[in-house]
Coordinates of C-alpha atoms in Angstrom, one line a residue:
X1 CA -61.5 -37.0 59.7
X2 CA -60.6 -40.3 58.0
X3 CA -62.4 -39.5 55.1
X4 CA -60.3 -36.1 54.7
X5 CA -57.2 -37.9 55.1
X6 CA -58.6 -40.7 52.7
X7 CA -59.8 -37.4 49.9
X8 CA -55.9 -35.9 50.7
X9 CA -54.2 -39.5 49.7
X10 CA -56.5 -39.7 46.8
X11 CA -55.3 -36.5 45.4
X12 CA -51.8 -36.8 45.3
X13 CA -51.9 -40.0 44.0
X14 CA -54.3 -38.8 41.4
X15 CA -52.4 -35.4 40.4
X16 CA -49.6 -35.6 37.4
X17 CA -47.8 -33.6 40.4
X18 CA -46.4 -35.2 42.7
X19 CA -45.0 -34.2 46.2
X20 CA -41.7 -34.0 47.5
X21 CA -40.4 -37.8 48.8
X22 CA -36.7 -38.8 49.2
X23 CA -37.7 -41.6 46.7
X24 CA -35.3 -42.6 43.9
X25 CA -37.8 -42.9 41.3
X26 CA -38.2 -38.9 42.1
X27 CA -34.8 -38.4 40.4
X28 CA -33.5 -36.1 37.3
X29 CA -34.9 -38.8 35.1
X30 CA -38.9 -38.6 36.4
X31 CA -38.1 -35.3 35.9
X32 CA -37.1 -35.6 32.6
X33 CA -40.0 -38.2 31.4
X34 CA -42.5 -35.7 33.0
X35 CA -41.3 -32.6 30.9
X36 CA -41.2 -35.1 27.5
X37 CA -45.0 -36.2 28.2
X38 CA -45.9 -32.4 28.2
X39 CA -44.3 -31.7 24.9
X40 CA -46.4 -34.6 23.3
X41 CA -49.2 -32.9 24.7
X42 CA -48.6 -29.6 23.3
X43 CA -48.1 -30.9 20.1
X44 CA -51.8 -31.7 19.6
X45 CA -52.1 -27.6 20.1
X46 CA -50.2 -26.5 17.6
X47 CA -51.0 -25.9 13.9
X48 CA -48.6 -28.5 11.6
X49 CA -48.8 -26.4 8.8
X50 CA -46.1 -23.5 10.2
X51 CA -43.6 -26.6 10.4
X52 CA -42.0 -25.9 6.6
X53 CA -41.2 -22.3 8.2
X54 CA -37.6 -22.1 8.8
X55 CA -37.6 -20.0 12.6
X56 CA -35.0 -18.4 13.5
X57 CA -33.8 -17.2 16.9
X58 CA -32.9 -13.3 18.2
X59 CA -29.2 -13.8 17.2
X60 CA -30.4 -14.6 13.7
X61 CA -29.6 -18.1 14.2
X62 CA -32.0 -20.9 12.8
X63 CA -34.0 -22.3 16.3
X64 CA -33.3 -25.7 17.5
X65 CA -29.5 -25.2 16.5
X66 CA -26.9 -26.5 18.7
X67 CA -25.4 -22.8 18.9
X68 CA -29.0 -21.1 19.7
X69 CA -29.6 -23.7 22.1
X70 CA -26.7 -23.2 24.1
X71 CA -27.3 -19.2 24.3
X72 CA -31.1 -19.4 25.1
X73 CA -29.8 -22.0 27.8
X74 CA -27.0 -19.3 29.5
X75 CA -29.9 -16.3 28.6
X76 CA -32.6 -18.2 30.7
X77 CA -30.0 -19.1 33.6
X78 CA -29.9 -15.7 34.5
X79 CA -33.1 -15.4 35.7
X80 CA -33.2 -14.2 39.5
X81 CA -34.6 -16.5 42.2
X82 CA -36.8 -13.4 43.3
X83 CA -38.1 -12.5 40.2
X84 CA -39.6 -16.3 39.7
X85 CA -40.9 -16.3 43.3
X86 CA -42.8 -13.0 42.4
X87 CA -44.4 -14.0 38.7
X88 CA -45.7 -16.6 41.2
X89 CA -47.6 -14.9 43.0
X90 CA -48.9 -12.9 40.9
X91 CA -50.3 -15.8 38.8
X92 CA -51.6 -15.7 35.4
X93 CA -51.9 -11.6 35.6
X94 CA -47.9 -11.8 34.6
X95 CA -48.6 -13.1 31.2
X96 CA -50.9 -10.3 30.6
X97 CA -48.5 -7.8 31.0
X98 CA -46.3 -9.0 28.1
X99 CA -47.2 -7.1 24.4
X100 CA -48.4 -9.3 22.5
X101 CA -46.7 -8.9 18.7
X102 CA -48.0 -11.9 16.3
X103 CA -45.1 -14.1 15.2
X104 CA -44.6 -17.1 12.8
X105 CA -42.7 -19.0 15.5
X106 CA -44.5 -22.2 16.4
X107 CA -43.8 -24.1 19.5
X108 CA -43.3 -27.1 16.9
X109 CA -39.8 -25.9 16.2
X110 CA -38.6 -25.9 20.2
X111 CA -39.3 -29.5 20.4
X112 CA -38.1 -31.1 17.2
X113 CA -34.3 -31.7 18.9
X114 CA -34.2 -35.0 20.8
X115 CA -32.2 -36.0 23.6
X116 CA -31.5 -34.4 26.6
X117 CA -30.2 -31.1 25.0
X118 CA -34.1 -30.7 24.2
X119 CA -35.9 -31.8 27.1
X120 CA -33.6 -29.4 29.2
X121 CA -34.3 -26.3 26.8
X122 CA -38.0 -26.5 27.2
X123 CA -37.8 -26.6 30.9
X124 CA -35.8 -23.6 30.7
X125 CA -38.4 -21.9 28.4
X126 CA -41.1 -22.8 30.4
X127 CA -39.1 -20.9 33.4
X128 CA -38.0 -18.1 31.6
X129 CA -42.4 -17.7 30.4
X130 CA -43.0 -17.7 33.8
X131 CA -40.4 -14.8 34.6
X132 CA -42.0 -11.2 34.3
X133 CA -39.1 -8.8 34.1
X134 CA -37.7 -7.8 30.6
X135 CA -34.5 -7.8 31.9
X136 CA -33.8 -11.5 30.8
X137 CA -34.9 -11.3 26.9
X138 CA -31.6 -9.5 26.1
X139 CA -28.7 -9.8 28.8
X140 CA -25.9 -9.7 26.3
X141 CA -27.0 -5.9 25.5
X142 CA -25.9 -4.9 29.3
X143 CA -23.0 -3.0 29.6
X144 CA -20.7 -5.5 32.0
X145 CA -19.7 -3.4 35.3
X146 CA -15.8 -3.3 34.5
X147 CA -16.8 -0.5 31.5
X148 CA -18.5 1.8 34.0
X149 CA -15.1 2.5 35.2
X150 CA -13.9 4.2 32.2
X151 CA -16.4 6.6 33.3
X152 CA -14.8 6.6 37.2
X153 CA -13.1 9.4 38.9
X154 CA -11.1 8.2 40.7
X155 CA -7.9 7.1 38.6
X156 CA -5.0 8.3 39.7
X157 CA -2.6 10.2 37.2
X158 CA -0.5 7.3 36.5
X159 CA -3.3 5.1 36.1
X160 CA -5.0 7.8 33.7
X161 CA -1.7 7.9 31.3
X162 CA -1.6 4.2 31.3
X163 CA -5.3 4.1 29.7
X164 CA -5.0 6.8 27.4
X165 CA -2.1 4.6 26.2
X166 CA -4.3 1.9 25.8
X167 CA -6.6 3.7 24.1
X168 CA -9.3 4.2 26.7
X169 CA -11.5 7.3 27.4
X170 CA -10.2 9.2 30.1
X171 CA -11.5 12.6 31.7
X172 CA -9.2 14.7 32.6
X173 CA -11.3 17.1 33.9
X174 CA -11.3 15.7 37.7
X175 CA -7.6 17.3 37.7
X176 CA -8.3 20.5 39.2
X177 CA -5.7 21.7 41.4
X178 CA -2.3 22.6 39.7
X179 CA -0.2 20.1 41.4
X180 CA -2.6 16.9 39.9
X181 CA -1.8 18.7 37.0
X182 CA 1.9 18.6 36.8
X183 CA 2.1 15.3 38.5
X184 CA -0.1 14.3 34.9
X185 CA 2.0 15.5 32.6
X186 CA 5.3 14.4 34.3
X187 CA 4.1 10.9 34.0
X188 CA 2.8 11.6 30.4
X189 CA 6.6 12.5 29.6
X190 CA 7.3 9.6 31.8
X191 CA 5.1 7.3 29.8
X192 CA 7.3 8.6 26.6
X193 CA 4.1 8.7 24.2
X194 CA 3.7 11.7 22.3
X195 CA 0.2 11.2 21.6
X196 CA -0.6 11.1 25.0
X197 CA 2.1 14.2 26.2
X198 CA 0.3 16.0 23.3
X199 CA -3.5 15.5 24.4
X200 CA -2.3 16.5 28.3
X201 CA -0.8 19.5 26.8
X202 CA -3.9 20.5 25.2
X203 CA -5.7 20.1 28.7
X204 CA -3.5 22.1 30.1
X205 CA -3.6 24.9 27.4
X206 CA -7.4 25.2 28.0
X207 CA -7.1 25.4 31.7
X208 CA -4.1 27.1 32.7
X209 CA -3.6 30.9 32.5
X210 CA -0.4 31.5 30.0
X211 CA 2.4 33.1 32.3
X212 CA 1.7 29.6 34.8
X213 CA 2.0 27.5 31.9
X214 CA 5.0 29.1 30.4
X215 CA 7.0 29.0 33.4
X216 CA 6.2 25.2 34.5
X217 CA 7.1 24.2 30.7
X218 CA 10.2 26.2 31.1
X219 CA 11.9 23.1 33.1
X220 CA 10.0 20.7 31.0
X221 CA 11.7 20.5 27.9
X222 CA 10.6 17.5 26.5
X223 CA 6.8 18.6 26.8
X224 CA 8.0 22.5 25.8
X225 CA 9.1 21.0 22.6
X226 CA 6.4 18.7 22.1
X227 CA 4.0 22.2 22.9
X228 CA 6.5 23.9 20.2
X229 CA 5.9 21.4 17.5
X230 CA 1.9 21.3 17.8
X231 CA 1.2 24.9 18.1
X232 CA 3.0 24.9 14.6
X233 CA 1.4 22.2 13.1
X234 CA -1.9 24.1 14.2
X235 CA -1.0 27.5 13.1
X236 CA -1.5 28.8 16.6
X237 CA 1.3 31.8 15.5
X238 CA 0.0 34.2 18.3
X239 CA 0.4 31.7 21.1
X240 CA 3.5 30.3 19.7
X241 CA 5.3 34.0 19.9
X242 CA 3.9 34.9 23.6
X243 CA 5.5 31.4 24.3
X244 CA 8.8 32.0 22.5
X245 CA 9.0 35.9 23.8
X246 CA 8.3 34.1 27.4
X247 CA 11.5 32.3 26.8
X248 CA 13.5 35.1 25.6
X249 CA 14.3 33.2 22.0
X250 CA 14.4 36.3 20.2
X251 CA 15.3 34.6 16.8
X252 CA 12.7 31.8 17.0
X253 CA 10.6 34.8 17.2
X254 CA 12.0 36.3 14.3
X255 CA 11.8 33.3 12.6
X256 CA 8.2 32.9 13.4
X257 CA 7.3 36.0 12.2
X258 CA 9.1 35.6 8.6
X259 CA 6.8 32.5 8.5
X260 CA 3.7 34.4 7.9
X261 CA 4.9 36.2 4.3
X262 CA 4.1 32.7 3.1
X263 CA 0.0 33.7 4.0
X264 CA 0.6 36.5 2.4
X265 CA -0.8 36.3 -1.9
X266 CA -0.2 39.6 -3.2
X267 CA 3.1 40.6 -3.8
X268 CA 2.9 44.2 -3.3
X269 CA 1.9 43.3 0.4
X270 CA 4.2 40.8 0.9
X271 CA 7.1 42.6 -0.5
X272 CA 6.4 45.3 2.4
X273 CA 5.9 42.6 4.9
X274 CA 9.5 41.7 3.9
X275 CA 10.8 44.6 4.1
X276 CA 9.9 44.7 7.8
X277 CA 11.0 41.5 8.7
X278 CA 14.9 43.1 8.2
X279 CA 14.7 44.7 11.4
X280 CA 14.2 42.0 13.5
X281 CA 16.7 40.2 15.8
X282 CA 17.8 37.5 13.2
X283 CA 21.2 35.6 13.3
X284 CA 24.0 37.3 10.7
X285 CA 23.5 34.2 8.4
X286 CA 19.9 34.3 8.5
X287 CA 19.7 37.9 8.2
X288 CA 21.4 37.7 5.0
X289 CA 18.9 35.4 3.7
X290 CA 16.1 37.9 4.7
X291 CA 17.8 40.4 2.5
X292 CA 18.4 38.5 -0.5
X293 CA 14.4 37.3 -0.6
X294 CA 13.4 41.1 -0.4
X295 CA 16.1 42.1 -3.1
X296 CA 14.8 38.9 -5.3
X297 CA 11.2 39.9 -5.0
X298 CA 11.8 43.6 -5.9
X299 CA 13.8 42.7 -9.1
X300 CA 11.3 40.1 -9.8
X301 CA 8.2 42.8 -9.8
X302 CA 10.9 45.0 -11.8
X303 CA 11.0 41.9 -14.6
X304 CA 7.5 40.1 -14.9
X305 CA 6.1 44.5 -15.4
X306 CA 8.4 44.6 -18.4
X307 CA 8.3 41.1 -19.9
X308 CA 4.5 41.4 -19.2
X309 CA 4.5 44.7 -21.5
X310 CA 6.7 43.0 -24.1
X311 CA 4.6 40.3 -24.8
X312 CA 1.6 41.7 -24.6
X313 CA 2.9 44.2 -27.2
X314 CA 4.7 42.0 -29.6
X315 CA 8.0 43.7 -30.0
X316 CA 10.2 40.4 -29.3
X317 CA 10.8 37.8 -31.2
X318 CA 12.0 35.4 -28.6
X319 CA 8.5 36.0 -26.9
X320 CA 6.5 35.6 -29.5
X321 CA 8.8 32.0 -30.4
X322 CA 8.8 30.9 -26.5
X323 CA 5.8 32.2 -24.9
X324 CA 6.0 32.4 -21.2
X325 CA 4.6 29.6 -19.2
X326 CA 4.1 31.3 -16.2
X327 CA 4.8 34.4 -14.0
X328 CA 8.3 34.5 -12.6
X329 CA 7.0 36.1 -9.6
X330 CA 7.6 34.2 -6.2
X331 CA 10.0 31.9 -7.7
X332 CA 13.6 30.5 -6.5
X333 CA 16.4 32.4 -7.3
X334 CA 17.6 29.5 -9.8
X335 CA 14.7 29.6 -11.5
X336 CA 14.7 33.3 -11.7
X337 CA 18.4 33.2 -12.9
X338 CA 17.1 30.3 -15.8
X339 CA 14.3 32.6 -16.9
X340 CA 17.1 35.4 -17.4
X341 CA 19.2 33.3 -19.1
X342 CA 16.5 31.9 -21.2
X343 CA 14.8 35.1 -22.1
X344 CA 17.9 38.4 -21.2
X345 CA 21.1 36.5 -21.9
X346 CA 22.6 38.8 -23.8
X347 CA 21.2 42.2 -21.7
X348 CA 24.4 44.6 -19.9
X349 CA 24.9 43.8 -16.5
X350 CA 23.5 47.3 -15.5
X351 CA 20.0 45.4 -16.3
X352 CA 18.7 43.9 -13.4
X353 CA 16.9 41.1 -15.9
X354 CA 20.5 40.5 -16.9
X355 CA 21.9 36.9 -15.5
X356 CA 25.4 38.2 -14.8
X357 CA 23.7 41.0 -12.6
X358 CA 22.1 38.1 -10.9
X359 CA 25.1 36.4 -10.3
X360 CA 26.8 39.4 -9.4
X361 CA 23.8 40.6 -6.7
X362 CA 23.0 37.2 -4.9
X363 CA 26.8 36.0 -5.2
X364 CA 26.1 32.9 -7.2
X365 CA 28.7 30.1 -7.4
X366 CA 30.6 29.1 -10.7
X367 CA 29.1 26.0 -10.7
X368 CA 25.8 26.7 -10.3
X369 CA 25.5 29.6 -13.2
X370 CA 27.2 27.4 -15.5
X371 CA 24.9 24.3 -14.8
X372 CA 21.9 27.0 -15.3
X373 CA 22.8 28.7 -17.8
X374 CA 24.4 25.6 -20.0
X375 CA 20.7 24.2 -19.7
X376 CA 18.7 27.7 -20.7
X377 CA 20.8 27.9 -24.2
X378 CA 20.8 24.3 -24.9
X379 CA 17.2 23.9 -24.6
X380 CA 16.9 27.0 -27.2
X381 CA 19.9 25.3 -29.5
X382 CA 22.1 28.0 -29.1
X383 CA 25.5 26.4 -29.5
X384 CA 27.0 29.6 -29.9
X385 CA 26.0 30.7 -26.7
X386 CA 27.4 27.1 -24.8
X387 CA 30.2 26.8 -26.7
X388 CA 31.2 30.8 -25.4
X389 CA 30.1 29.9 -21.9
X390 CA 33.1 27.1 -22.3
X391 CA 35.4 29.1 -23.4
X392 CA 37.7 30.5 -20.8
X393 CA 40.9 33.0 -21.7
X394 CA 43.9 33.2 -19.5
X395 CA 46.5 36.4 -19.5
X396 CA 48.6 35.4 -22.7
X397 CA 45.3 35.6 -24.7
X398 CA 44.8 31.6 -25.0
X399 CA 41.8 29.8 -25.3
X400 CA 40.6 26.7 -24.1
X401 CA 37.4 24.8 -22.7
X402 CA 37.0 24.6 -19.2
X403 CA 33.4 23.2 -17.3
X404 CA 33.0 23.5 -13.7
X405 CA 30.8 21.1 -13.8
X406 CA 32.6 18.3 -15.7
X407 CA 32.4 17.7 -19.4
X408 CA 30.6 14.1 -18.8
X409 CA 27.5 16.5 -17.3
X410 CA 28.0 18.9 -20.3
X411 CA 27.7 16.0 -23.0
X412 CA 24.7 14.7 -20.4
X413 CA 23.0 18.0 -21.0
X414 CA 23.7 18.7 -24.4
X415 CA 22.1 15.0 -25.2
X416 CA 19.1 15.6 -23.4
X417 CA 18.7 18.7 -25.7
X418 CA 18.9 16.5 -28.8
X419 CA 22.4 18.0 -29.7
X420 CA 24.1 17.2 -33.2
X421 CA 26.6 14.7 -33.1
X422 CA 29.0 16.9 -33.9
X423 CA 28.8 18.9 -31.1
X424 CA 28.3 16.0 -28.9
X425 CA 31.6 14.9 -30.0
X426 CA 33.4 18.4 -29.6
X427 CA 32.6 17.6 -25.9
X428 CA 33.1 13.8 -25.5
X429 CA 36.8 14.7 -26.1
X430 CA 37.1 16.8 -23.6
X431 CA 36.2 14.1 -21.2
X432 CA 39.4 13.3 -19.6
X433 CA 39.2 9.4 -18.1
X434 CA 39.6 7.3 -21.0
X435 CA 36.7 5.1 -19.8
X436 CA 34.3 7.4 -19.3
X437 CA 35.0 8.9 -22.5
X438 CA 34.3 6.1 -24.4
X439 CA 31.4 5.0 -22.7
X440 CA 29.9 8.1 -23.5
X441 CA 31.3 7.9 -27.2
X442 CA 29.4 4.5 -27.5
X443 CA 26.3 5.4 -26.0
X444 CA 25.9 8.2 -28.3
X445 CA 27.0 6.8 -31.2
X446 CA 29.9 9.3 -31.7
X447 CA 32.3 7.0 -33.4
X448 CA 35.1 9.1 -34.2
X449 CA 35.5 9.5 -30.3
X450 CA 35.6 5.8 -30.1
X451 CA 38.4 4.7 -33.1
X452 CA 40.4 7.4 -31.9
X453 CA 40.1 6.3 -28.1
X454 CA 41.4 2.7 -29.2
X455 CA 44.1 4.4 -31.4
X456 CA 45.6 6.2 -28.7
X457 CA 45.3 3.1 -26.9
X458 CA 46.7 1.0 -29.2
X459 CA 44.1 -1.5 -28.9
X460 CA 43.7 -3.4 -31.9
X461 CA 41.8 -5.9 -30.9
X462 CA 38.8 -3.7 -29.6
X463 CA 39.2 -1.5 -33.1
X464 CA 39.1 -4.7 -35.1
X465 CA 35.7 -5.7 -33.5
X466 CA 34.2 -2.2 -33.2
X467 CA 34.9 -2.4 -36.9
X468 CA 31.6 -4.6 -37.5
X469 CA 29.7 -2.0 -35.8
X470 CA 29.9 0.9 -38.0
X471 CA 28.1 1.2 -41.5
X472 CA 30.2 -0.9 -44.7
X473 CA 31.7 1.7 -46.9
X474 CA 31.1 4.3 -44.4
X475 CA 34.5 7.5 -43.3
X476 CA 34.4 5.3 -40.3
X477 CA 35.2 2.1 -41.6
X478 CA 37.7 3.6 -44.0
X479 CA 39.4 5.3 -40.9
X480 CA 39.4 2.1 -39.1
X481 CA 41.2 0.4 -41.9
X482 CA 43.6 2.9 -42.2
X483 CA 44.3 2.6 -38.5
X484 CA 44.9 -1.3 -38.6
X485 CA 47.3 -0.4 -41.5
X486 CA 49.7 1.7 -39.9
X487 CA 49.9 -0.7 -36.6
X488 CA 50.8 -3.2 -39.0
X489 CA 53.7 -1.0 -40.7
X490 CA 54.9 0.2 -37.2
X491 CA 55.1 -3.5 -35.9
X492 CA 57.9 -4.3 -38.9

């Protein structure tokens, strides 16, 4: 019995393990100088020659780094009690059931650090070796628990807006009964996001029957409009009318309805199509709108048939000068009435090409067939044509200029067309302020406009020095000089 006692004694003291005492040598340290004596002896193991490897870690990271370190330490921390008891019991079987994948890591590179960072690494290593569940190699690839309730059922409707505010996937499929429904998209309006009162709407679109829908949106304005504005966006033009007719807005209806001539590419069709819409229940204004587009398309068809025929046969000149660019067909009325001016000025109004019959038919203001019309015969230089389109009489049979639209914006277009000076200057004159007609006169060089400006001013200052602007020798100069003279006389 001794002798077992004596063989017991000898083998603890014998063992590099040693058992459990209250000691203070069997402290951290031991520990510590225990672990660093079994990294020398590995050492001995390994080859030398995979040392000029650089190794790197998982993360990419080269191994032995502070950084790696500190992650392999948090990975191998995780490790379960339960798990380390079991790979312990199962013994050496655990390692077998690891794949084995060859690798140019060495176990030289996890011991190159020194100090305590290094020491405590390799006891976590050894650990984590002895572990047997895959779970540890990759914890940061879990999905933390707080994500799975993304997924969760059980937000309430307020909590559900709130998320989809933030972003967050939401199913708003758990909201089944029509009350949870409502409640939803009150606090979506509530919320005052449109994204989010849009993306409720749609939910409720898809699972609602129309006539329930229609009438709950009825005293939800805000969402009703916000419904309004995305069904047009989309096109949805069949929902959007059952919706409007729901609500007894007869002229959004109407208004709908015109919408669709603009799907509509051929012009025979969509001429008809117009010619439909007139019947509906538009307002007075608008139904004079709907009229004038129908009457504009008809006289348009009317025009690009025979301007079509005329150029294709040659018989004009002005065609064959100014070919056209395009078809007038489709286009606003004032470009319509500049294509008439540019290419039928001088047709009867009984024509319906003719740009008075225009003016006459869609009620065109003053202004705005003088602007047009001033632009169509300047471009083609006819200065005959602008300088009659200036030219009022009144009932004693006197002529005079007169421009609705201001003689500055006359000279302004004129100039643009690359007018002579001389016409330029007819104009410039005409301009009343004194200031504005002689910055004009200067801009364009029309110097006669400017000497007599300052005459009639009396400036002779501002005559004296414009005299070094104009040519030496020149009518202008002479005129100047002439000028100067007089003032001189007339001051004695």
């Amino acid at each position: 019995m001794s002798r077992v006692r004596a063989d017991e004694e000898e083998y603890w003291h014998s063992s590099k393990f040693r058992a459990f005492t209250f000691d203070d040598e069997d402290d951290e340290l031991s520990q510590l100088k225990e672990s660093k004596r079994a990294v020398n002896s590995l050492r001995d193991i390994v080859d030398d020659d995979d040392d000029d490897l650089e190794r790197v870690s998982w993360s990419g990271e080269p191994v032995g780094s502070i950084s790696w370190s500190i992650k392999e330490t948090a990975s191998g921390s995780t490790s379960s009690l339960d798990g380390r008891d079991s790979s312990l019991q199962k013994g050496s079987s655990s390692y077998a059931a690891l794949p084995k994948q060859p690798s140019s890591y060495s176990l030289s590179s996890l011991f190159k650090g020194e100090g305590f960072l290094c020491v405590t690494l390799l006891c976590l290593s050894l650990s984590a070796l002895t572990d047997t569940g895959v779970k540890s190699y990759a914890p940061e690839l879990r999905r933390p628990k707080a994500e799975y309730k993304d997924y969760s059922s059980d937000w309430s409707p307020k909590d559900t807006v709130r998320r989809m505010q933030r972003g967050k996937v939401c199913s708003l499929e758990r909201f089944r009964s029509l009350q949870d429904k409502l409640v939803l998209l009150d606090e979506a309006v509530a919320g005052h996001d449109g994204n989010v009162i849009t993306a409720v709407l749609i939910f409720l679109k898809r699972t609602l029957r129309r006539e329930i829908l229609f009438r709950e949106l009825e005293v939800r304005q805000v969402a009703l409009c916000h419904l309004i504005h995305f069904l047009r966006e989309t096109g949805e033009q069949k929902f959007l009318l059952d919706l409007l007719r729901f609500l007894d807005r007869t002229e959004e209806v109407a208004l709908s309805q015109y919408r669709e001539h603009l799907n509509i590419q051929d012009v025979e069709k969509r001429r008809e199509f117009l010619k439909g819409c007139i019947g509906l229940p538009f307002s007075a204004e608008d139904a004079s709108h709907i009229q004038d587009h129908y009457t504009l398309l008809e006289r348009q068809i009317i025009i690009e048939a025979n301007d079509r025929h005329l150029e294709m046969a040659g018989q004009s000149e002005l065609f064959r000068k100014y070919p056209r660019k395009a078809s007038i067909l489709n286009m606003p009325l004032v470009t319509t009435l500049f294509y008439s001016c540019f290419y039928h000025y001088t047709e009867a109004e009984g024509m319906f090409s003719s740009p008075s019959n225009l003016k006459k038919t869609f009620k065109i203001p003053d202004k705005q067939y003088v602007l047009t019309a001033l632009a169509a015969r300047a471009k083609l230089r006819a200065w005959g044509d602008v300088d009659a389109l200036l030219t009022t009489k009144n009932w004693l049979g006197y002529t005079k200029k007169k421009a609705p639209i201001g003689f500055h914006r006359v000279v302004e277009i004129l100039q643009r067309n690359n007018a002579p000076v001389q016409v330029l200057q007819e104009y410039v004159r005409l301009v009343e302020d004194a200031e504005t007609r002689l910055n004009l006169a200067t801009k364009y060089k029309c110097h006669d406009v400017v000497i007599e400006t300052y005459r009639d001013l009396k400036d002779r200052i501002q005559l004296t020095a414009y005299k070094c602007k104009v040519e030496r020798g020149s009518a202008e100069e002479e005129k100047i000089n002439s000028i100067l003279n007089n003032m001189v006389r007339n001051t004695y």
